[in-house]
CSV table of C-alpha atoms and ligand atoms in Angstrom, one decimal:
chain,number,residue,atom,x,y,z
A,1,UNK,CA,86.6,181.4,150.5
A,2,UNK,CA,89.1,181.5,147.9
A,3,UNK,CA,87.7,182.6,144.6
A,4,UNK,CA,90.6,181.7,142.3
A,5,UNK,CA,90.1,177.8,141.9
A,6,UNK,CA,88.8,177.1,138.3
A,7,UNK,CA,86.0,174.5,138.3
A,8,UNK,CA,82.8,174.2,137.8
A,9,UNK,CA,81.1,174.2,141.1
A,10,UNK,CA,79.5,170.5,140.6
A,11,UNK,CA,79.2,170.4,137.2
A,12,UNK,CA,76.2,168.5,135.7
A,13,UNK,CA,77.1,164.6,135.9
A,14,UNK,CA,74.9,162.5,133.7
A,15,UNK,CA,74.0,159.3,136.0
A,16,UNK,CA,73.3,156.3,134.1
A,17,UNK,CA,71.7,156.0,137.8
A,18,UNK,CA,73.4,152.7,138.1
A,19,UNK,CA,77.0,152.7,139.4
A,20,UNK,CA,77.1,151.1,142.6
A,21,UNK,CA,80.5,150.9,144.4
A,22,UNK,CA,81.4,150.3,147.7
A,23,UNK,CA,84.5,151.1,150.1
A,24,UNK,CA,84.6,147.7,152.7
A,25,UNK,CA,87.3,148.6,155.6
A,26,UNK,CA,88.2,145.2,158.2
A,27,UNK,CA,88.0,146.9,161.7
A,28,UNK,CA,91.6,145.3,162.3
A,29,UNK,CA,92.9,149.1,162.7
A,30,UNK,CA,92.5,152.6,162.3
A,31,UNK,CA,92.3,154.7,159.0
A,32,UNK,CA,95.5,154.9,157.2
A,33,UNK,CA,97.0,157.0,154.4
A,34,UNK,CA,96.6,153.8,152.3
A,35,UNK,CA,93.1,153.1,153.6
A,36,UNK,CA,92.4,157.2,152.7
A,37,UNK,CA,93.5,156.4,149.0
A,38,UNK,CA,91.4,153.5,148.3
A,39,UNK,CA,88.4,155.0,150.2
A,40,UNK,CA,88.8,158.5,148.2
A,41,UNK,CA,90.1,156.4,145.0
A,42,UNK,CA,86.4,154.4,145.3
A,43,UNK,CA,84.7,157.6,146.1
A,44,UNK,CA,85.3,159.9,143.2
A,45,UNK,CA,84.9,156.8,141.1
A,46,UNK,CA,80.9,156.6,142.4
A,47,UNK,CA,80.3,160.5,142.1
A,48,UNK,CA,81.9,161.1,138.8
A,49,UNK,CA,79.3,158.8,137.5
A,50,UNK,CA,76.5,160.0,140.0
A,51,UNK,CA,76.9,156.6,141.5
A,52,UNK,CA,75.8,155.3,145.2
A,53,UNK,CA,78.9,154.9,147.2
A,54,UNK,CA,78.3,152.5,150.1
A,55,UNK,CA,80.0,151.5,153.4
A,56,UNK,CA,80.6,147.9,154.8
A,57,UNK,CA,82.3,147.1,158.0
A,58,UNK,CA,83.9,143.5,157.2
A,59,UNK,CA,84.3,142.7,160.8
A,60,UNK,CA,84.0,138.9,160.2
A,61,UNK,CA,87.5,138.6,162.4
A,62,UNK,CA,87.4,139.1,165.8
A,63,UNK,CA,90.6,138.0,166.9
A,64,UNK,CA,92.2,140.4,164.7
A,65,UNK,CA,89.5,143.3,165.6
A,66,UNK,CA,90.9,146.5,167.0
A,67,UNK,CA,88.3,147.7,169.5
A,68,UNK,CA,86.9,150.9,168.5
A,69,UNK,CA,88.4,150.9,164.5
A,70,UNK,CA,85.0,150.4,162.9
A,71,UNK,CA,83.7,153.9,164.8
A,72,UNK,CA,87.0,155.7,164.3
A,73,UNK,CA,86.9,154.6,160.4
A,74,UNK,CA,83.6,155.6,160.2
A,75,UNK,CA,84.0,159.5,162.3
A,76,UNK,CA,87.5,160.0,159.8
A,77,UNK,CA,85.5,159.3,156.6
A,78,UNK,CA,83.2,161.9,158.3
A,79,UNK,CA,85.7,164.0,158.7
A,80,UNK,CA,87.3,164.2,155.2
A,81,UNK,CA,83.7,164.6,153.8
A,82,UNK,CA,83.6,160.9,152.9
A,83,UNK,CA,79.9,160.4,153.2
A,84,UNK,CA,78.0,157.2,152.1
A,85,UNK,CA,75.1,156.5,151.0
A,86,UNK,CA,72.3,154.4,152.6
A,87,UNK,CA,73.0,152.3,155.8
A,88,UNK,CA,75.9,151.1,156.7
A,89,UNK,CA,76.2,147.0,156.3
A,90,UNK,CA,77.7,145.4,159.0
A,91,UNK,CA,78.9,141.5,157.9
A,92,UNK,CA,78.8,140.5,161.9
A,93,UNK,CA,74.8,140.9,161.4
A,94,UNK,CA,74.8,138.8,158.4
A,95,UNK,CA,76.0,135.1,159.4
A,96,UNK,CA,72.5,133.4,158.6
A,97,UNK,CA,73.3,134.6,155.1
A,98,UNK,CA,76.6,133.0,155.4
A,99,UNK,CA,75.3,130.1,156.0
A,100,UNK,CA,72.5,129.6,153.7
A,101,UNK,CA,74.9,130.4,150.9
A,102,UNK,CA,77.7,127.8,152.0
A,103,UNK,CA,74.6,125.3,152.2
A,104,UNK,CA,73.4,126.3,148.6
A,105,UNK,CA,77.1,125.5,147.6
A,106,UNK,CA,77.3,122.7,149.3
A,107,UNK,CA,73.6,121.5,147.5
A,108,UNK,CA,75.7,121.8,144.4
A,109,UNK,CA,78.3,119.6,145.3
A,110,UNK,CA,80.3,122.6,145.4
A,111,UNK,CA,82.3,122.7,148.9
A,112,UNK,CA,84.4,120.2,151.1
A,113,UNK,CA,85.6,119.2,154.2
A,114,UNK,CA,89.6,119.9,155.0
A,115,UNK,CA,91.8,119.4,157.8
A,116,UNK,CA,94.9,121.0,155.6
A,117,UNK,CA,97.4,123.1,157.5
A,118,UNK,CA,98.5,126.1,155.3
A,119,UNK,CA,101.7,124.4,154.9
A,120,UNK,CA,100.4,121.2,153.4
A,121,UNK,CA,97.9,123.8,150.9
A,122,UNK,CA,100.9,126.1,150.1
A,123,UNK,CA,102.7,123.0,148.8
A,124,UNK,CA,100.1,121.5,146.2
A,125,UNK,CA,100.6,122.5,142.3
A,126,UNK,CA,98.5,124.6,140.3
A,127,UNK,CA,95.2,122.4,139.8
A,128,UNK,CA,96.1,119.5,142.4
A,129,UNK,CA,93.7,119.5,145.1
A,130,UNK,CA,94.4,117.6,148.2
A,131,UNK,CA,93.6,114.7,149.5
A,132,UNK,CA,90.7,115.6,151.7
A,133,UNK,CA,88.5,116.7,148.8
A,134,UNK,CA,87.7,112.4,148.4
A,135,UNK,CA,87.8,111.6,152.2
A,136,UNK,CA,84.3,113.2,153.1
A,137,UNK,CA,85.3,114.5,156.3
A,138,UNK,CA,83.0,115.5,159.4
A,139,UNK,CA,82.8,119.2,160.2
A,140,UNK,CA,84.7,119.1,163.4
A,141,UNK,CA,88.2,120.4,163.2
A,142,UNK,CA,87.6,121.2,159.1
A,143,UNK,CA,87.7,124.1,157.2
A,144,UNK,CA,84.7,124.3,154.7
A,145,UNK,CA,86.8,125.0,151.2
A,146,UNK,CA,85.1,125.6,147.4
A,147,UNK,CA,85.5,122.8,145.0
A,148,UNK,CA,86.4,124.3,142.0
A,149,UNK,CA,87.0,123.0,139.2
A,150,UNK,CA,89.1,125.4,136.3
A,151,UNK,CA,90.2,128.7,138.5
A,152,UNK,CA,90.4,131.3,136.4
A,153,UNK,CA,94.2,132.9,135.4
A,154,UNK,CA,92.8,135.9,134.3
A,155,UNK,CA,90.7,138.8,134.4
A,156,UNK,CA,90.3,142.4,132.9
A,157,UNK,CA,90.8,145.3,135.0
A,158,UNK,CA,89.3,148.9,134.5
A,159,UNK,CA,93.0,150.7,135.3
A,160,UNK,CA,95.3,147.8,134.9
A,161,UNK,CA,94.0,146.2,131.8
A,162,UNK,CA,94.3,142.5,131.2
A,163,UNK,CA,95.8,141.0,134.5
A,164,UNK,CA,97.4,137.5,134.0
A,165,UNK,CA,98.8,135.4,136.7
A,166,UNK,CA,101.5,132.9,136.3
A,167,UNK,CA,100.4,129.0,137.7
A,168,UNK,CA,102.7,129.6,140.4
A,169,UNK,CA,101.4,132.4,141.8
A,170,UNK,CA,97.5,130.9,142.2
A,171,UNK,CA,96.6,129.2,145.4
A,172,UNK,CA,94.7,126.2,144.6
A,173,UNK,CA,92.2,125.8,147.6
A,174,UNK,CA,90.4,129.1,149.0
A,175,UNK,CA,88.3,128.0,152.6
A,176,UNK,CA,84.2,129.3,152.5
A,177,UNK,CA,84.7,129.0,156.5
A,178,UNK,CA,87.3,128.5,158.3
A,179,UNK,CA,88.9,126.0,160.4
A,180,UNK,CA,88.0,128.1,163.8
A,181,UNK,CA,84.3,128.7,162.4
A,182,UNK,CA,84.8,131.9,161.2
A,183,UNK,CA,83.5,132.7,157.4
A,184,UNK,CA,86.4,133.5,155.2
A,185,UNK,CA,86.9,136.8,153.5
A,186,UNK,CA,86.2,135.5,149.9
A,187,UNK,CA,82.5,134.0,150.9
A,188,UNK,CA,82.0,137.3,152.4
A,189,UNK,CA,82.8,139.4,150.2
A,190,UNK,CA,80.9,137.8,147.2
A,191,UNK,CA,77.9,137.1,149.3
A,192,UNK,CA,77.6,140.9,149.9
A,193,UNK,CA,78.5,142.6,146.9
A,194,UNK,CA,76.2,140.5,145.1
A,195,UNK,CA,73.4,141.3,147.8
A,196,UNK,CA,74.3,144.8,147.6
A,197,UNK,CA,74.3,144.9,144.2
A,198,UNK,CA,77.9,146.5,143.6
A,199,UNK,CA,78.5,147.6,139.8
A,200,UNK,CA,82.2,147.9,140.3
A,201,UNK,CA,84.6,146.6,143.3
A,202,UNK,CA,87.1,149.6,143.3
A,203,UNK,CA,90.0,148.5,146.2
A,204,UNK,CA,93.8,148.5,146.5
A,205,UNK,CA,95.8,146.3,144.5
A,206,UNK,CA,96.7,144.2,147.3
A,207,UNK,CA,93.5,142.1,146.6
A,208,UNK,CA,94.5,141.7,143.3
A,209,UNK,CA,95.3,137.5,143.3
A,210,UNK,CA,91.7,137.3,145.5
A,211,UNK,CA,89.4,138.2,142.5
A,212,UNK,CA,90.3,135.1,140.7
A,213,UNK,CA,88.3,133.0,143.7
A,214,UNK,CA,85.8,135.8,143.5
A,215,UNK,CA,85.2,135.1,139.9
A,216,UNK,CA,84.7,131.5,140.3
A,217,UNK,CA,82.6,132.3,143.1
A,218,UNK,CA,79.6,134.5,141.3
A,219,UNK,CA,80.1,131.7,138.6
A,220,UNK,CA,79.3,129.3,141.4
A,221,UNK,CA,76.2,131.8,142.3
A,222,UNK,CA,75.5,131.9,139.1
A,223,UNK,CA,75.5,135.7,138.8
A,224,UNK,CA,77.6,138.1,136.4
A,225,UNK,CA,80.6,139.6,138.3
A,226,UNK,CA,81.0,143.4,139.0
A,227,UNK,CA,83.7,145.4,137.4
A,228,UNK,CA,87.0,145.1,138.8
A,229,UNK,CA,89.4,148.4,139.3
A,230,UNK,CA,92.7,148.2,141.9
A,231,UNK,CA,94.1,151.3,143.1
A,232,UNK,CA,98.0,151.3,143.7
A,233,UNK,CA,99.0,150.4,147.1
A,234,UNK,CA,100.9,153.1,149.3
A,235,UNK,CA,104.1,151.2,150.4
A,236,UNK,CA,106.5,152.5,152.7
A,237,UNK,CA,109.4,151.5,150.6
A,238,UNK,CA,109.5,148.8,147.9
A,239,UNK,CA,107.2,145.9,147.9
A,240,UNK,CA,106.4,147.1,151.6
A,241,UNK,CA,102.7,147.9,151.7
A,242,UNK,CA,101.6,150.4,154.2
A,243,UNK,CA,99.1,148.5,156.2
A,244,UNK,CA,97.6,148.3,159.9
A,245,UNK,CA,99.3,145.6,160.0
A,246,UNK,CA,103.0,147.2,160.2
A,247,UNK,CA,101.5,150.0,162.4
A,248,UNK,CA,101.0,152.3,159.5
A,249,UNK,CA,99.8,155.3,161.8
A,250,UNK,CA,96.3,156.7,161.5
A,251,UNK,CA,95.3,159.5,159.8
A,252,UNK,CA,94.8,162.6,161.6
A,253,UNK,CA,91.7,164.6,161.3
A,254,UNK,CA,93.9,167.9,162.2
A,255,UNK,CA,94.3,168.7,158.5
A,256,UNK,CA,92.0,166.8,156.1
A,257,UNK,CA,92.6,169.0,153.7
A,258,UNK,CA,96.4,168.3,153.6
A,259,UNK,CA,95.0,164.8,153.6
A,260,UNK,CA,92.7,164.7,150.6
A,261,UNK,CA,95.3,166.5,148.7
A,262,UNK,CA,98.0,164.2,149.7
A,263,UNK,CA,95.5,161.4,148.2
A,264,UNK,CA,94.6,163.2,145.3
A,265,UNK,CA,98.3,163.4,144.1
A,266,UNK,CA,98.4,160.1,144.8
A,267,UNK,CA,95.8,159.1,142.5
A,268,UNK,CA,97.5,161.2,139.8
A,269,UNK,CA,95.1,164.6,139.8
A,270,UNK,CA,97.3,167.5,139.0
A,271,UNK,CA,97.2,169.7,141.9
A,272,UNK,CA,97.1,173.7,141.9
A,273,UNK,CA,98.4,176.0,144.9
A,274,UNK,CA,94.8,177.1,145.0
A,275,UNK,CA,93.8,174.4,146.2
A,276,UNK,CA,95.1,174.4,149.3
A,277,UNK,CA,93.0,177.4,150.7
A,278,UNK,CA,89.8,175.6,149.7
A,279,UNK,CA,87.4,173.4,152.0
A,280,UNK,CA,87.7,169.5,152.6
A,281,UNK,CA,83.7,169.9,150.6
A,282,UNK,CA,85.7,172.3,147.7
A,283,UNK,CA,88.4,170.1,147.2
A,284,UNK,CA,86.3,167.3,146.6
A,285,UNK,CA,83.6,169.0,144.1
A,286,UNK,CA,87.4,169.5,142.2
A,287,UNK,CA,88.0,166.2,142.0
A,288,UNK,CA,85.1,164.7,141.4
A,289,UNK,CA,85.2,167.1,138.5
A,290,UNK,CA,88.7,166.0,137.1
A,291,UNK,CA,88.3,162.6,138.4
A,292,UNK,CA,90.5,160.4,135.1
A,293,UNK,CA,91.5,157.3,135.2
A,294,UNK,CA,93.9,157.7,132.7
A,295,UNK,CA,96.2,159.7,135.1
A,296,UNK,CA,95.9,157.4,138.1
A,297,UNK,CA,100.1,155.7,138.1
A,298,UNK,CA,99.1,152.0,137.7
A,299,UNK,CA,102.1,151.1,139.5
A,300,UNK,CA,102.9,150.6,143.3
A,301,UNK,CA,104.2,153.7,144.2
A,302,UNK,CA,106.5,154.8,147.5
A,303,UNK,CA,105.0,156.6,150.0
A,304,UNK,CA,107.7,158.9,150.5
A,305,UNK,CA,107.7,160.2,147.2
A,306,UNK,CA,103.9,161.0,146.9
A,307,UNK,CA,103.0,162.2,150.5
A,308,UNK,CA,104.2,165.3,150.9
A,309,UNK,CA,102.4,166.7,147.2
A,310,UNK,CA,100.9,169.3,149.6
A,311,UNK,CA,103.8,170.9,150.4
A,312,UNK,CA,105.2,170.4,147.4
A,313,UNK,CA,102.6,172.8,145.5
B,1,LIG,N1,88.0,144.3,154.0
B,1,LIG,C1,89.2,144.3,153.1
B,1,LIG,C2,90.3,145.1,153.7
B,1,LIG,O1,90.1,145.9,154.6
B,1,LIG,C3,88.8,144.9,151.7
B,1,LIG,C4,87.9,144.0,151.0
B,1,LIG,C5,87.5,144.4,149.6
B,1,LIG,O2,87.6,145.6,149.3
B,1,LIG,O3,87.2,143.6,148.8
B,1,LIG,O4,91.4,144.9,153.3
């Protein structure tokens, strides 16, 4: 093993024992380099404070489950020393939660029925709800949405500060369960963080707009929210966000080591040549030790600019 790397082998974290983060992958697709980030990103943010880091498999979406993703995710975390704490949480195993929760909201007059298409939602204002919320709507063929009454605009996050968005750019009506039966991401999402008790949801910035329904859903619960921190989101060239979805290509297990550095430069560490002859477990007692904040670039960054920082040392 290399001896030249300056750091303290694990040096002594004071816990405050009570960061609790999380890393919550869908199954719709392998383990990307922007998937990496976030999960190392939310990682180093739980062990630099001697936090618990937990894993939960959001596979709530069949039809857009990739068979197999949840185990590969799960063997390439494995592999780039990613472990997490406790049993992993599965939200397929947790519909009678689902439930009872959308039946508490519903107890306070909190949800109702709508036969919307996404067309007729995308073209309401900011604060106009449509017309189903008075109908009082059977079940069949209706989405269960959240009557809310004041969304709110803003929120503060730990890297990005005060975020503010612009009326235009806040969808009025968020579903609890959708049209096809299936519970919606937001419900989820809440439901278990809460249940988990997550300190801090640490994720790419891609989710940024979906904390505002968050918020006004741990209002609705009636429970303080967790700290909110988005990572940059790896795009393949401007405003394109390297996702499953455009066939981003899975991260190979070859060379973790090139991977986790690649991710670290990424996140803004400053990288040293010695680094690169050190073990996937080394490289991550480093970074947990310079973990900072301050240095992660707040901004959406190209891919193709920050990828090859291994090669580049
Ligand atoms: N399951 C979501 C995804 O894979 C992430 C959810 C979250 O971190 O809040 O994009």
């Amino acid at each position: 093993m290399a001896t030249a790397l300056k750091y303290p082998h694990m040096k002594t974290i004071t816990s405050s024992g009570s960061y609790v983060g999380r890393f919550a992958p869908s199954p719709s697709g392998h383990l990307h380099f922007g998937s990496l980030v976030t999960a190392l990103g939310s990682f180093l943010q739980a062990k630099s404070q001697a936090g618990q880091w937990l894993l939960r498999i959001e596979d709530i979406d069949p039809p857009r489950e990739v068979t197999g993703a949840s185990d590969s995710i799960m063997r390439c975390l494995e592999a780039h020393h990613l472990f997490w704490d406790d049993e992993v949480v599965y939200q397929s195993n947790r519909y009678d939660l689902y439930n009872e929760k959308i039946q508490y909201l519903t107890e306070q007059g909190l949800t109702y029925h709508c036969r919307c298409t996404r067309a007729q939602l995308t073209s309401l204002k900011f604060g106009q709800s449509c017309a189903c919320v008075n109908q009082n709507l059977s079940v069949e063929n209706s989405a269960i949405r959240f009557r809310h009454h004041n969304i709110h605009q803003h929120f503060y996050d730990e890297l990005l500060g005060q975020v503010d968005f612009p009326e235009h750019e806040i969808p009025t009506q968020f579903a609890l369960k959708r049209k096809d039966t299936l519970f919606a991401y937001q419900l989820a999402v809440v439901v278990d963080d809460i249940q988990q008790g997550i300190t801090e949801v640490a994720r790419g910035a891609d989710l940024l707009d979906a904390t505002l329904f968050q918020l006004a859903l741990y209002q609705a619960f009636n429970r303080p929210a967790p700290k909110f921190l988005h990572f940059p989101v790896v795009v393949t060239e401007p405003g394109k966000k390297l996702s499953k979805q455009n066939h981003a290509c899975e991260v190979n297990t070859n060379d973790v080591c090139t991977n986790l550095i690649n991710a670290l430069g990424f996140l803004g560490l400053s990288l040293t040549k010695e680094l690169k002859r050190e073990s996937a477990q080394n490289i991550l007692n480093w970074a947990i030790c310079e973990w900072d904040l301050n240095k992660i670039p707040a901004k959406t960054e190209c891919i193709d600019n920050r990828i090859g920082q291994a090669d580049s040392i």
